[in-house]
Amino acid sequence: MASKNTQLRAKDKADSEVHLSHSQTDSPILDVNSLQKLHEFRPDIVDFVLNQTQAESEFRRAETARINNRIFIERILGILLAGFVCVSGIVGGVWAASKGHEKLGIAIAVSCIGTLAVAFITRKKQ
């Protein structure tokens, strides 16, 4: 639910002060005064507004749960794939070393582990 708050203050040399505050939200919830005015104008529509507000809040909760679930899956898959890349690099380094290319094997294994470590460290800082 996005909201925006704006405050403005002005003061002149004679110590007169003006203060303006405005809040804006994308929530469909009406405040009590608006509901009372609506009830005076159209009493039959207040229940409709309340029902629609409840339906919207249920939809937002479900949408938030879906988004959180997908973010969790994305992060777990990222960690698993990073582990797979690291293990593959180590296996490739060991295989190259066993074929007689010791320096190449060490370079491959160290570059995979180092790149993964740098990626995790910089991710934590952001």
mmCIF file with all atom_site columns, C-alpha atoms in Angstrom:
data_model
loop_
_atom_site.group_PDB
_atom_site.id
_atom_site.type_symbol
_atom_site.label_atom_id
_atom_site.label_alt_id
_atom_site.label_comp_id
_atom_site.label_asym_id
_atom_site.label_entity_id
_atom_site.label_seq_id
_atom_site.pdbx_PDB_ins_code
_atom_site.Cartn_x
_atom_site.Cartn_y
_atom_site.Cartn_z
_atom_site.occupancy
_atom_site.B_iso_or_equiv
_atom_site.pdbx_formal_charge
_atom_site.auth_seq_id
_atom_site.auth_comp_id
_atom_site.auth_asym_id
_atom_site.auth_atom_id
_atom_site.pdbx_PDB_model_num
ATOM 1   C CA . MET A 1 1   ? 0.000   0.000   0.000   1.00 0.00 ? 1   MET A CA 1
ATOM 2   C CA . ALA A 1 2   ? 1.675   3.165   -1.195  1.00 0.00 ? 2   ALA A CA 1
ATOM 3   C CA . SER A 1 3   ? 1.212   6.374   0.700   1.00 0.00 ? 3   SER A CA 1
ATOM 4   C CA . LYS A 1 4   ? 2.506   9.884   0.274   1.00 0.00 ? 4   LYS A CA 1
ATOM 5   C CA . ASN A 1 5   ? 2.774   12.480  3.011   1.00 0.00 ? 5   ASN A CA 1
ATOM 6   C CA . THR A 1 6   ? 3.452   16.130  2.288   1.00 0.00 ? 6   THR A CA 1
ATOM 7   C CA . GLN A 1 7   ? 4.056   18.860  4.842   1.00 0.00 ? 7   GLN A CA 1
ATOM 8   C CA . LEU A 1 8   ? 4.597   22.527  4.145   1.00 0.00 ? 8   LEU A CA 1
ATOM 9   C CA . ARG A 1 9   ? 5.475   25.230  6.651   1.00 0.00 ? 9   ARG A CA 1
ATOM 10  C CA . ALA A 1 10  ? 5.929   28.897  5.991   1.00 0.00 ? 10  ALA A CA 1
ATOM 11  C CA . LYS A 1 11  ? 6.873   31.661  8.398   1.00 0.00 ? 11  LYS A CA 1
ATOM 12  C CA . ASP A 1 12  ? 7.179   35.348  7.659   1.00 0.00 ? 12  ASP A CA 1
ATOM 13  C CA . LYS A 1 13  ? 9.186   38.060  9.422   1.00 0.00 ? 13  LYS A CA 1
ATOM 14  C CA . ALA A 1 14  ? 6.256   38.989  11.673  1.00 0.00 ? 14  ALA A CA 1
ATOM 15  C CA . ASP A 1 15  ? 6.280   35.447  13.152  1.00 0.00 ? 15  ASP A CA 1
ATOM 16  C CA . SER A 1 16  ? 3.089   34.457  11.359  1.00 0.00 ? 16  SER A CA 1
ATOM 17  C CA . GLU A 1 17  ? 3.145   30.795  10.506  1.00 0.00 ? 17  GLU A CA 1
ATOM 18  C CA . VAL A 1 18  ? 1.179   28.638  8.082   1.00 0.00 ? 18  VAL A CA 1
ATOM 19  C CA . HIS A 1 19  ? 1.276   24.855  8.254   1.00 0.00 ? 19  HIS A CA 1
ATOM 20  C CA . LEU A 1 20  ? -0.194  22.580  5.579   1.00 0.00 ? 20  LEU A CA 1
ATOM 21  C CA . SER A 1 21  ? -0.277  18.787  5.810   1.00 0.00 ? 21  SER A CA 1
ATOM 22  C CA . HIS A 1 22  ? -1.593  16.382  3.189   1.00 0.00 ? 22  HIS A CA 1
ATOM 23  C CA . SER A 1 23  ? -1.692  12.578  3.131   1.00 0.00 ? 23  SER A CA 1
ATOM 24  C CA . GLN A 1 24  ? -2.506  10.473  0.104   1.00 0.00 ? 24  GLN A CA 1
ATOM 25  C CA . THR A 1 25  ? -2.828  6.706   -0.069  1.00 0.00 ? 25  THR A CA 1
ATOM 26  C CA . ASP A 1 26  ? -3.935  4.204   -2.683  1.00 0.00 ? 26  ASP A CA 1
ATOM 27  C CA . SER A 1 27  ? -5.924  2.291   -0.093  1.00 0.00 ? 27  SER A CA 1
ATOM 28  C CA . PRO A 1 28  ? -9.652  2.086   -0.805  1.00 0.00 ? 28  PRO A CA 1
ATOM 29  C CA . ILE A 1 29  ? -10.494 2.603   2.875   1.00 0.00 ? 29  ILE A CA 1
ATOM 30  C CA . LEU A 1 30  ? -12.651 5.649   3.554   1.00 0.00 ? 30  LEU A CA 1
ATOM 31  C CA . ASP A 1 31  ? -12.372 7.525   6.798   1.00 0.00 ? 31  ASP A CA 1
ATOM 32  C CA . VAL A 1 32  ? -15.274 7.760   9.235   1.00 0.00 ? 32  VAL A CA 1
ATOM 33  C CA . ASN A 1 33  ? -16.267 11.287  8.215   1.00 0.00 ? 33  ASN A CA 1
ATOM 34  C CA . SER A 1 34  ? -16.506 10.289  4.560   1.00 0.00 ? 34  SER A CA 1
ATOM 35  C CA . LEU A 1 35  ? -18.611 7.254   5.454   1.00 0.00 ? 35  LEU A CA 1
ATOM 36  C CA . GLN A 1 36  ? -20.940 9.434   7.552   1.00 0.00 ? 36  GLN A CA 1
ATOM 37  C CA . LYS A 1 37  ? -21.358 11.914  4.696   1.00 0.00 ? 37  LYS A CA 1
ATOM 38  C CA . LEU A 1 38  ? -21.993 9.039   2.299   1.00 0.00 ? 38  LEU A CA 1
ATOM 39  C CA . HIS A 1 39  ? -24.561 7.594   4.713   1.00 0.00 ? 39  HIS A CA 1
ATOM 40  C CA . GLU A 1 40  ? -26.387 10.930  4.794   1.00 0.00 ? 40  GLU A CA 1
ATOM 41  C CA . PHE A 1 41  ? -26.367 11.129  1.004   1.00 0.00 ? 41  PHE A CA 1
ATOM 42  C CA . ARG A 1 42  ? -26.886 7.457   0.018   1.00 0.00 ? 42  ARG A CA 1
ATOM 43  C CA . PRO A 1 43  ? -27.412 5.110   2.992   1.00 0.00 ? 43  PRO A CA 1
ATOM 44  C CA . ASP A 1 44  ? -27.837 2.069   0.739   1.00 0.00 ? 44  ASP A CA 1
ATOM 45  C CA . ILE A 1 45  ? -24.339 2.333   -0.741  1.00 0.00 ? 45  ILE A CA 1
ATOM 46  C CA . VAL A 1 46  ? -22.381 2.315   2.548   1.00 0.00 ? 46  VAL A CA 1
ATOM 47  C CA . ASP A 1 47  ? -22.669 -1.472  2.868   1.00 0.00 ? 47  ASP A CA 1
ATOM 48  C CA . PHE A 1 48  ? -21.503 -1.851  -0.730  1.00 0.00 ? 48  PHE A CA 1
ATOM 49  C CA . VAL A 1 49  ? -18.464 0.322   -0.022  1.00 0.00 ? 49  VAL A CA 1
ATOM 50  C CA . LEU A 1 50  ? -17.624 -1.684  3.102   1.00 0.00 ? 50  LEU A CA 1
ATOM 51  C CA . ASN A 1 51  ? -17.984 -5.003  1.239   1.00 0.00 ? 51  ASN A CA 1
ATOM 52  C CA . GLN A 1 52  ? -15.794 -3.782  -1.619  1.00 0.00 ? 52  GLN A CA 1
ATOM 53  C CA . THR A 1 53  ? -13.212 -2.527  0.862   1.00 0.00 ? 53  THR A CA 1
ATOM 54  C CA . GLN A 1 54  ? -13.123 -5.941  2.525   1.00 0.00 ? 54  GLN A CA 1
ATOM 55  C CA . ALA A 1 55  ? -12.788 -7.699  -0.855  1.00 0.00 ? 55  ALA A CA 1
ATOM 56  C CA . GLU A 1 56  ? -9.952  -5.357  -1.831  1.00 0.00 ? 56  GLU A CA 1
ATOM 57  C CA . SER A 1 57  ? -8.119  -5.954  1.449   1.00 0.00 ? 57  SER A CA 1
ATOM 58  C CA . GLU A 1 58  ? -8.425  -9.741  1.021   1.00 0.00 ? 58  GLU A CA 1
ATOM 59  C CA . PHE A 1 59  ? -7.089  -9.461  -2.523  1.00 0.00 ? 59  PHE A CA 1
ATOM 60  C CA . ARG A 1 60  ? -4.150  -7.333  -1.345  1.00 0.00 ? 60  ARG A CA 1
ATOM 61  C CA . ARG A 1 61  ? -3.286  -9.833  1.385   1.00 0.00 ? 61  ARG A CA 1
ATOM 62  C CA . ALA A 1 62  ? -3.388  -12.715 -1.088  1.00 0.00 ? 62  ALA A CA 1
ATOM 63  C CA . GLU A 1 63  ? -1.289  -10.758 -3.592  1.00 0.00 ? 63  GLU A CA 1
ATOM 64  C CA . THR A 1 64  ? 1.270   -9.910  -0.918  1.00 0.00 ? 64  THR A CA 1
ATOM 65  C CA . ALA A 1 65  ? 1.463   -13.577 0.107   1.00 0.00 ? 65  ALA A CA 1
ATOM 66  C CA . ARG A 1 66  ? 2.015   -14.629 -3.532  1.00 0.00 ? 66  ARG A CA 1
ATOM 67  C CA . ILE A 1 67  ? 4.730   -12.026 -4.031  1.00 0.00 ? 67  ILE A CA 1
ATOM 68  C CA . ASN A 1 68  ? 6.495   -13.014 -0.813  1.00 0.00 ? 68  ASN A CA 1
ATOM 69  C CA . ASN A 1 69  ? 6.329   -16.687 -1.792  1.00 0.00 ? 69  ASN A CA 1
ATOM 70  C CA . ARG A 1 70  ? 7.835   -16.007 -5.222  1.00 0.00 ? 70  ARG A CA 1
ATOM 71  C CA . ILE A 1 71  ? 10.598  -13.860 -3.748  1.00 0.00 ? 71  ILE A CA 1
ATOM 72  C CA . PHE A 1 72  ? 11.427  -16.682 -1.318  1.00 0.00 ? 72  PHE A CA 1
ATOM 73  C CA . ILE A 1 73  ? 11.554  -19.218 -4.171  1.00 0.00 ? 73  ILE A CA 1
ATOM 74  C CA . GLU A 1 74  ? 13.738  -16.887 -6.241  1.00 0.00 ? 74  GLU A CA 1
ATOM 75  C CA . ARG A 1 75  ? 16.220  -16.427 -3.405  1.00 0.00 ? 75  ARG A CA 1
ATOM 76  C CA . ILE A 1 76  ? 16.415  -20.128 -2.563  1.00 0.00 ? 76  ILE A CA 1
ATOM 77  C CA . LEU A 1 77  ? 16.910  -21.046 -6.230  1.00 0.00 ? 77  LEU A CA 1
ATOM 78  C CA . GLY A 1 78  ? 19.624  -18.393 -6.518  1.00 0.00 ? 78  GLY A CA 1
ATOM 79  C CA . ILE A 1 79  ? 21.478  -19.822 -3.536  1.00 0.00 ? 79  ILE A CA 1
ATOM 80  C CA . LEU A 1 80  ? 21.142  -23.381 -4.839  1.00 0.00 ? 80  LEU A CA 1
ATOM 81  C CA . LEU A 1 81  ? 22.315  -22.430 -8.325  1.00 0.00 ? 81  LEU A CA 1
ATOM 82  C CA . ALA A 1 82  ? 25.255  -20.493 -6.887  1.00 0.00 ? 82  ALA A CA 1
ATOM 83  C CA . GLY A 1 83  ? 26.207  -23.565 -4.876  1.00 0.00 ? 83  GLY A CA 1
ATOM 84  C CA . PHE A 1 84  ? 25.912  -25.718 -8.001  1.00 0.00 ? 84  PHE A CA 1
ATOM 85  C CA . VAL A 1 85  ? 28.184  -23.355 -9.954  1.00 0.00 ? 85  VAL A CA 1
ATOM 86  C CA . CYS A 1 86  ? 30.728  -23.370 -7.126  1.00 0.00 ? 86  CYS A CA 1
ATOM 87  C CA . VAL A 1 87  ? 30.698  -27.168 -6.824  1.00 0.00 ? 87  VAL A CA 1
ATOM 88  C CA . SER A 1 88  ? 30.969  -27.490 -10.605 1.00 0.00 ? 88  SER A CA 1
ATOM 89  C CA . GLY A 1 89  ? 34.002  -25.202 -10.583 1.00 0.00 ? 89  GLY A CA 1
ATOM 90  C CA . ILE A 1 90  ? 35.659  -27.218 -7.852  1.00 0.00 ? 90  ILE A CA 1
ATOM 91  C CA . VAL A 1 91  ? 34.922  -30.501 -9.650  1.00 0.00 ? 91  VAL A CA 1
ATOM 92  C CA . GLY A 1 92  ? 36.234  -29.012 -12.895 1.00 0.00 ? 92  GLY A CA 1
ATOM 93  C CA . GLY A 1 93  ? 39.375  -27.826 -11.124 1.00 0.00 ? 93  GLY A CA 1
ATOM 94  C CA . VAL A 1 94  ? 39.972  -31.242 -9.581  1.00 0.00 ? 94  VAL A CA 1
ATOM 95  C CA . TRP A 1 95  ? 39.382  -32.914 -12.947 1.00 0.00 ? 95  TRP A CA 1
ATOM 96  C CA . ALA A 1 96  ? 41.838  -30.553 -14.690 1.00 0.00 ? 96  ALA A CA 1
ATOM 97  C CA . ALA A 1 97  ? 44.401  -31.138 -11.934 1.00 0.00 ? 97  ALA A CA 1
ATOM 98  C CA . SER A 1 98  ? 43.982  -34.916 -12.249 1.00 0.00 ? 98  SER A CA 1
ATOM 99  C CA . LYS A 1 99  ? 44.688  -34.665 -15.997 1.00 0.00 ? 99  LYS A CA 1
ATOM 100 C CA . GLY A 1 100 ? 48.059  -33.047 -15.344 1.00 0.00 ? 100 GLY A CA 1
ATOM 101 C CA . HIS A 1 101 ? 47.116  -29.343 -15.393 1.00 0.00 ? 101 HIS A CA 1
ATOM 102 C CA . GLU A 1 102 ? 47.603  -28.490 -11.726 1.00 0.00 ? 102 GLU A CA 1
ATOM 103 C CA . LYS A 1 103 ? 47.857  -24.706 -12.128 1.00 0.00 ? 103 LYS A CA 1
ATOM 104 C CA . LEU A 1 104 ? 44.792  -24.585 -14.380 1.00 0.00 ? 104 LEU A CA 1
ATOM 105 C CA . GLY A 1 105 ? 42.818  -26.708 -11.915 1.00 0.00 ? 105 GLY A CA 1
ATOM 106 C CA . ILE A 1 106 ? 43.756  -24.445 -9.013  1.00 0.00 ? 106 ILE A CA 1
ATOM 107 C CA . ALA A 1 107 ? 42.875  -21.351 -11.069 1.00 0.00 ? 107 ALA A CA 1
ATOM 108 C CA . ILE A 1 108 ? 39.449  -22.724 -11.988 1.00 0.00 ? 108 ILE A CA 1
ATOM 109 C CA . ALA A 1 109 ? 38.582  -23.779 -8.438  1.00 0.00 ? 109 ALA A CA 1
ATOM 110 C CA . VAL A 1 110 ? 39.828  -20.548 -6.844  1.00 0.00 ? 110 VAL A CA 1
ATOM 111 C CA . SER A 1 111 ? 38.075  -18.335 -9.399  1.00 0.00 ? 111 SER A CA 1
ATOM 112 C CA . CYS A 1 112 ? 34.730  -20.078 -8.786  1.00 0.00 ? 112 CYS A CA 1
ATOM 113 C CA . ILE A 1 113 ? 35.018  -19.893 -5.006  1.00 0.00 ? 113 ILE A CA 1
ATOM 114 C CA . GLY A 1 114 ? 36.330  -16.305 -5.105  1.00 0.00 ? 114 GLY A CA 1
ATOM 115 C CA . THR A 1 115 ? 33.620  -15.079 -7.459  1.00 0.00 ? 115 THR A CA 1
ATOM 116 C CA . LEU A 1 116 ? 30.925  -16.671 -5.335  1.00 0.00 ? 116 LEU A CA 1
ATOM 117 C CA . ALA A 1 117 ? 32.377  -15.169 -2.149  1.00 0.00 ? 117 ALA A CA 1
ATOM 118 C CA . VAL A 1 118 ? 32.561  -11.690 -3.694  1.00 0.00 ? 118 VAL A CA 1
ATOM 119 C CA . ALA A 1 119 ? 28.977  -11.995 -4.953  1.00 0.00 ? 119 ALA A CA 1
ATOM 120 C CA . PHE A 1 120 ? 27.673  -12.924 -1.501  1.00 0.00 ? 120 PHE A CA 1
ATOM 121 C CA . ILE A 1 121 ? 29.687  -10.205 0.251   1.00 0.00 ? 121 ILE A CA 1
ATOM 122 C CA . THR A 1 122 ? 28.552  -7.430  -2.104  1.00 0.00 ? 122 THR A CA 1
ATOM 123 C CA . ARG A 1 123 ? 24.955  -8.673  -1.947  1.00 0.00 ? 123 ARG A CA 1
ATOM 124 C CA . LYS A 1 124 ? 24.930  -8.303  1.843   1.00 0.00 ? 124 LYS A CA 1
ATOM 125 C CA . LYS A 1 125 ? 26.166  -4.695  1.611   1.00 0.00 ? 125 LYS A CA 1
ATOM 126 C CA . GLN A 1 126 ? 23.361  -3.629  -0.713  1.00 0.00 ? 126 GLN A CA 1
#
